[in-house]
XYZ file of C-alpha atoms in Angstrom:
341
model
C 35.768 -11.128 -10.711
C 33.338 -9.641 -8.164
C 34.559 -6.452 -6.538
C 33.629 -7.724 -3.063
C 33.974 -11.381 -1.975
C 30.475 -11.629 -0.537
C 26.859 -11.710 -1.729
C 25.278 -8.288 -2.219
C 21.727 -7.804 -0.921
C 19.225 -5.134 -1.907
C 15.592 -4.740 -0.876
C 12.438 -3.163 -2.202
C 9.700 -1.858 0.061
C 7.520 -4.992 0.197
C 9.009 -6.447 3.410
C 12.038 -4.515 4.615
C 11.960 -5.986 8.148
C 12.414 -9.465 6.667
C 15.161 -8.215 4.324
C 17.021 -6.687 7.269
C 16.728 -9.935 9.239
C 17.975 -11.969 6.273
C 21.006 -9.674 5.979
C 21.643 -9.941 9.727
C 21.503 -13.743 9.724
C 23.656 -13.953 6.574
C 26.316 -11.810 8.235
C 26.146 -13.783 11.472
C 26.314 -17.211 9.806
C 29.071 -16.325 7.335
C 31.212 -14.012 9.423
C 31.138 -11.501 6.566
C 30.034 -7.891 6.664
C 26.737 -8.321 4.834
C 24.075 -5.625 4.838
C 21.472 -4.159 2.539
C 22.838 -1.991 -0.257
C 22.354 1.730 0.102
C 19.589 2.563 -2.363
C 16.245 4.273 -2.675
C 13.015 2.923 -4.090
C 10.466 5.701 -4.339
C 7.361 6.792 -6.206
C 6.711 9.943 -8.158
C 3.449 11.789 -7.533
C 1.740 9.791 -10.288
C 2.900 6.543 -8.554
C 5.643 5.743 -11.075
C 8.419 3.812 -9.353
C 11.964 5.132 -9.337
C 15.067 3.228 -8.192
C 18.582 4.483 -7.537
C 21.442 2.314 -6.278
C 24.159 4.320 -4.516
C 26.858 1.619 -4.502
C 28.925 0.066 -7.290
C 27.485 -3.324 -8.350
C 29.617 -4.010 -11.440
C 30.485 -7.708 -11.554
C 28.645 -8.448 -8.298
C 26.410 -11.376 -7.325
C 23.151 -9.567 -6.473
C 20.141 -10.754 -4.451
C 16.916 -8.711 -4.577
C 14.702 -9.438 -1.548
C 11.151 -8.613 -2.592
C 7.964 -10.639 -2.050
C 5.138 -9.689 -4.403
C 2.418 -9.471 -1.778
C -0.194 -6.737 -1.366
C 0.002 -4.353 -3.187
C 1.041 -7.076 -5.627
C 1.354 -4.904 -8.726
C 3.461 -2.207 -7.032
C 5.767 -4.757 -5.442
C 6.159 -6.687 -8.686
C 7.075 -3.497 -10.561
C 9.583 -2.599 -7.851
C 11.239 -5.989 -8.324
C 11.415 -5.610 -12.102
C 12.723 -2.035 -11.967
C 15.376 -2.885 -9.351
C 16.486 -5.773 -11.576
C 16.683 -3.447 -14.588
C 18.765 -0.946 -12.597
C 21.194 -3.692 -11.570
C 21.406 -5.174 -15.064
C 22.181 -1.773 -16.580
C 24.819 -1.315 -13.872
C 26.634 -4.472 -15.049
C 25.803 -6.812 -12.147
C 27.192 -10.276 -12.913
C 24.177 -12.261 -11.650
C 20.786 -11.225 -10.279
C 18.738 -13.519 -8.043
C 15.171 -12.581 -7.123
C 14.476 -13.680 -3.545
C 10.672 -13.800 -3.466
C 9.505 -15.218 -0.107
C 5.939 -14.935 -1.427
C 5.316 -15.343 -5.164
C 2.236 -13.333 -6.065
C -0.109 -14.429 -8.888
C 0.775 -18.067 -8.110
C -2.913 -18.943 -7.716
C -3.437 -18.132 -11.404
C -1.358 -21.068 -12.614
C -3.880 -22.538 -15.085
C -6.977 -21.660 -17.069
C -9.988 -22.479 -14.903
C -12.486 -21.499 -17.606
C -12.573 -20.103 -21.130
C -11.027 -16.692 -21.888
C -8.997 -16.415 -18.674
C -5.236 -15.752 -18.355
C -2.426 -17.810 -16.898
C -1.023 -14.866 -14.974
C 1.676 -16.860 -13.185
C 3.263 -17.599 -16.563
C 3.031 -13.926 -17.553
C 4.802 -12.917 -14.326
C 7.491 -15.542 -14.983
C 8.056 -14.048 -18.453
C 8.347 -10.541 -16.992
C 10.905 -11.695 -14.424
C 13.084 -13.368 -17.052
C 12.833 -10.417 -19.466
C 13.876 -8.021 -16.669
C 17.276 -9.719 -16.627
C 16.883 -11.864 -13.508
C 19.016 -15.024 -13.666
C 17.561 -17.056 -10.788
C 14.517 -17.136 -8.495
C 14.510 -18.173 -4.837
C 11.055 -18.550 -3.313
C 9.132 -20.551 -0.707
C 6.103 -22.845 -0.955
C 4.855 -22.010 -4.428
C 1.091 -22.483 -4.584
C 1.651 -24.914 -7.460
C 5.094 -26.480 -7.866
C 4.660 -26.715 -11.646
C 5.118 -22.933 -11.774
C 8.853 -23.697 -11.705
C 8.379 -24.965 -15.259
C 7.086 -21.556 -16.364
C 10.639 -20.206 -16.054
C 13.572 -20.722 -18.383
C 15.931 -19.906 -15.513
C 16.712 -21.904 -12.336
C 14.054 -21.744 -9.588
C 14.728 -22.870 -6.006
C 11.470 -23.527 -4.169
C 12.123 -23.757 -0.429
C 9.685 -25.413 1.971
C 8.320 -24.106 5.251
C 7.516 -27.636 6.466
C 10.962 -28.238 8.072
C 10.573 -24.976 10.013
C 7.006 -25.902 10.972
C 8.238 -29.332 12.082
C 10.728 -27.699 14.457
C 8.002 -25.427 15.829
C 5.515 -28.272 16.291
C 8.083 -30.465 18.059
C 8.942 -27.520 20.334
C 5.337 -26.795 21.330
C 3.815 -30.284 21.315
C 6.867 -32.286 22.375
C 5.135 -34.102 25.247
C 1.925 -34.634 23.226
C 3.264 -35.645 19.817
C 1.449 -38.995 20.006
C -1.841 -37.059 19.861
C -0.948 -34.876 16.846
C -2.651 -35.450 13.494
C -1.817 -33.386 10.412
C -4.827 -32.214 8.380
C -4.960 -31.321 4.703
C -7.763 -28.766 4.150
C -8.495 -30.240 0.706
C -7.480 -33.129 -1.513
C -5.090 -30.905 -3.500
C -2.957 -30.200 -0.430
C -2.388 -33.831 0.584
C 1.232 -33.920 -0.639
C 2.153 -30.900 1.498
C 0.379 -32.302 4.567
C 1.890 -35.771 4.077
C 5.382 -34.280 3.916
C 4.946 -32.556 7.284
C 3.304 -35.640 8.823
C 6.285 -37.781 7.784
C 8.744 -35.268 9.229
C 7.144 -35.410 12.693
C 5.942 -39.019 12.555
C 2.234 -38.266 12.927
C -0.984 -39.413 11.289
C -2.742 -37.731 8.359
C -6.381 -36.871 7.697
C -8.191 -34.848 5.027
C -11.066 -32.381 5.053
C -12.911 -32.919 1.791
C -14.883 -29.852 0.757
C -17.501 -29.686 -1.958
C -18.676 -26.418 -3.475
C -22.218 -25.749 -4.670
C -20.886 -22.777 -6.632
C -17.616 -20.765 -6.764
C -16.783 -19.221 -3.393
C -19.552 -21.123 -1.553
C -18.938 -24.397 0.281
C -21.872 -26.820 0.340
C -20.410 -29.379 2.724
C -17.215 -30.631 4.340
C -16.375 -34.202 5.289
C -13.481 -35.520 7.340
C -11.559 -38.466 5.872
C -9.784 -40.211 8.740
C -10.176 -40.513 12.510
C -9.615 -37.276 14.464
C -11.400 -38.277 17.692
C -9.446 -36.860 20.659
C -6.599 -35.690 18.415
C -4.689 -32.423 18.311
C -5.401 -31.478 14.694
C -2.959 -29.275 12.798
C -4.244 -27.906 9.488
C -1.455 -27.274 6.973
C -1.691 -25.116 3.856
C 0.361 -22.659 1.800
C -1.929 -19.599 1.725
C -4.552 -18.153 4.066
C -6.444 -15.277 2.443
C -9.866 -14.493 3.945
C -9.709 -17.516 6.330
C -13.319 -18.541 5.625
C -12.513 -22.096 4.538
C -9.878 -22.487 7.265
C -12.258 -21.524 10.076
C -15.022 -23.725 8.677
C -12.615 -26.680 8.492
C -11.698 -26.115 12.155
C -15.390 -26.215 13.124
C -15.928 -29.468 11.230
C -12.919 -31.076 12.944
C -14.220 -30.102 16.387
C -17.634 -31.525 15.437
C -15.876 -34.798 14.576
C -14.325 -35.002 18.036
C -10.963 -33.230 17.682
C -9.570 -32.115 21.039
C -7.842 -29.012 19.624
C -7.328 -27.413 16.224
C -4.268 -25.407 15.216
C -3.230 -24.200 11.762
C 0.181 -23.792 10.133
C 0.028 -21.654 6.987
C 3.123 -20.493 5.091
C 1.838 -17.229 3.626
C -0.495 -15.116 5.759
C -2.237 -12.970 3.149
C -5.015 -12.404 5.713
C -7.138 -9.941 3.768
C -10.575 -8.528 4.551
C -12.252 -10.161 7.572
C -9.526 -12.806 8.031
C -8.100 -11.636 11.374
C -11.553 -11.169 12.936
C -12.648 -14.606 11.730
C -9.552 -16.251 13.192
C -9.945 -14.480 16.530
C -13.580 -15.653 16.759
C -12.936 -19.197 15.495
C -12.589 -22.458 17.410
C -8.923 -22.625 16.375
C -6.504 -22.206 19.247
C -3.681 -20.768 17.120
C -2.763 -19.848 13.570
C 0.966 -19.988 12.858
C 2.335 -18.181 9.789
C 5.765 -17.210 8.507
C 6.943 -13.644 7.957
C 7.109 -14.085 4.160
C 4.505 -11.292 3.995
C 4.973 -8.299 6.271
C 2.393 -8.488 9.034
C -0.184 -5.715 9.326
C -0.878 -4.143 12.709
C -4.089 -6.196 13.246
C -2.096 -9.388 12.568
C 0.602 -8.353 15.055
C -2.002 -7.609 17.715
C -4.095 -10.758 17.169
C -4.053 -13.093 20.177
C -4.373 -16.270 18.131
C -1.821 -15.508 15.396
C 1.840 -16.323 15.869
C 4.668 -15.665 13.401
C 7.709 -17.901 12.928
C 10.820 -16.480 11.234
C 11.906 -17.410 7.727
C 15.068 -15.266 7.723
C 17.417 -18.077 8.910
C 16.174 -20.276 6.050
C 16.482 -17.603 3.354
C 19.827 -16.289 4.593
C 21.398 -19.734 4.381
C 19.809 -20.349 0.971
C 21.377 -17.105 -0.266
C 24.784 -18.101 1.109
C 24.523 -21.571 -0.473
C 23.516 -20.056 -3.822
C 26.412 -17.606 -3.672
C 28.862 -20.386 -2.747
C 27.460 -22.783 -5.357
C 26.502 -25.420 -2.762
C 23.279 -27.378 -2.306
C 20.071 -25.509 -1.543
C 18.065 -28.728 -1.247
C 20.051 -29.554 1.907
C 17.809 -26.991 3.618
C 14.818 -29.302 3.136
C 16.149 -31.366 6.061
C 14.989 -30.617 9.613
C 18.391 -31.590 11.020
C 20.125 -29.079 8.721
C 17.852 -26.292 9.946
C 18.185 -27.053 13.671
C 21.505 -25.187 14.075
C 20.180 -22.253 12.028
C 17.158 -21.912 14.307
C 19.010 -22.544 17.550
C 17.860 -19.987 20.090
C 14.915 -18.836 17.980
C 11.976 -17.454 19.908
C 9.087 -19.740 19.041
C 6.596 -17.740 21.072
C 4.602 -18.806 24.114
C 3.918 -22.420 24.954
C 0.696 -23.583 23.291
């Protein structure tokens, strides 16, 4: 039997503000005294990672909150080493809560003599003694099949639906959801169905890797408020170009809703100078100072979603119930959605 009748949360250094918010929401929603375990995750001078847990975890149901965002390798090693520390301390079950699953873009061999790194990472996670993975908007849903343990893949679209209905409530008849490529149609269609809007596609064709030859819009966007939906925004080049093409095709406004704001290199500058009115991201990746200061970037919280998913996992109840907008409404009641768009 667990020593304490509550889930036990521990965090690495990848996104401690999110981990603290998840613990706060879990405590508030359950009425239990839930906080982050007292521990230290440090590096030696040669950058080796060292973990020490100061509390007894024998027989406990453990949740490690650790996205594997930049620096991906350091954060991944932190996750694995924390898991090893818990396993060797006789934790009953270890769940990796990975709001952002790094290496997910390497889910297949795109050419000869290349790795499938997402599968390698899955193997490492299982071998470290982790029993379950909880993540959000995997770049490719088939990555769940790389694991021989349960994987719960949450979706940001119900949260985005709440945000869109809050900001565009009196203009919802003008909203059209945009998929930035053919591969993202399923994700865009899901959000469009949730809010009852139309769907269009930006079809891009590359002349060579990393260089877009042309973009075409499939569907009518004339006079519409276009909302581009995707899972990852890295350098924002394609996103900003898609926004320009939509405006050229008569769109009244362009906004973007992206789950994971990687936002590397010139991304923030590109977004600030683009024709997009706003980019909305979740806090699955800890925001850098330029992201926090950007006028056009707004962050919506994922802590209410993850905290309830952790409680449901601990209680053995349905996690898929959180895919429903109506289920999330009470969890996000009173959330600060930012300024009116």
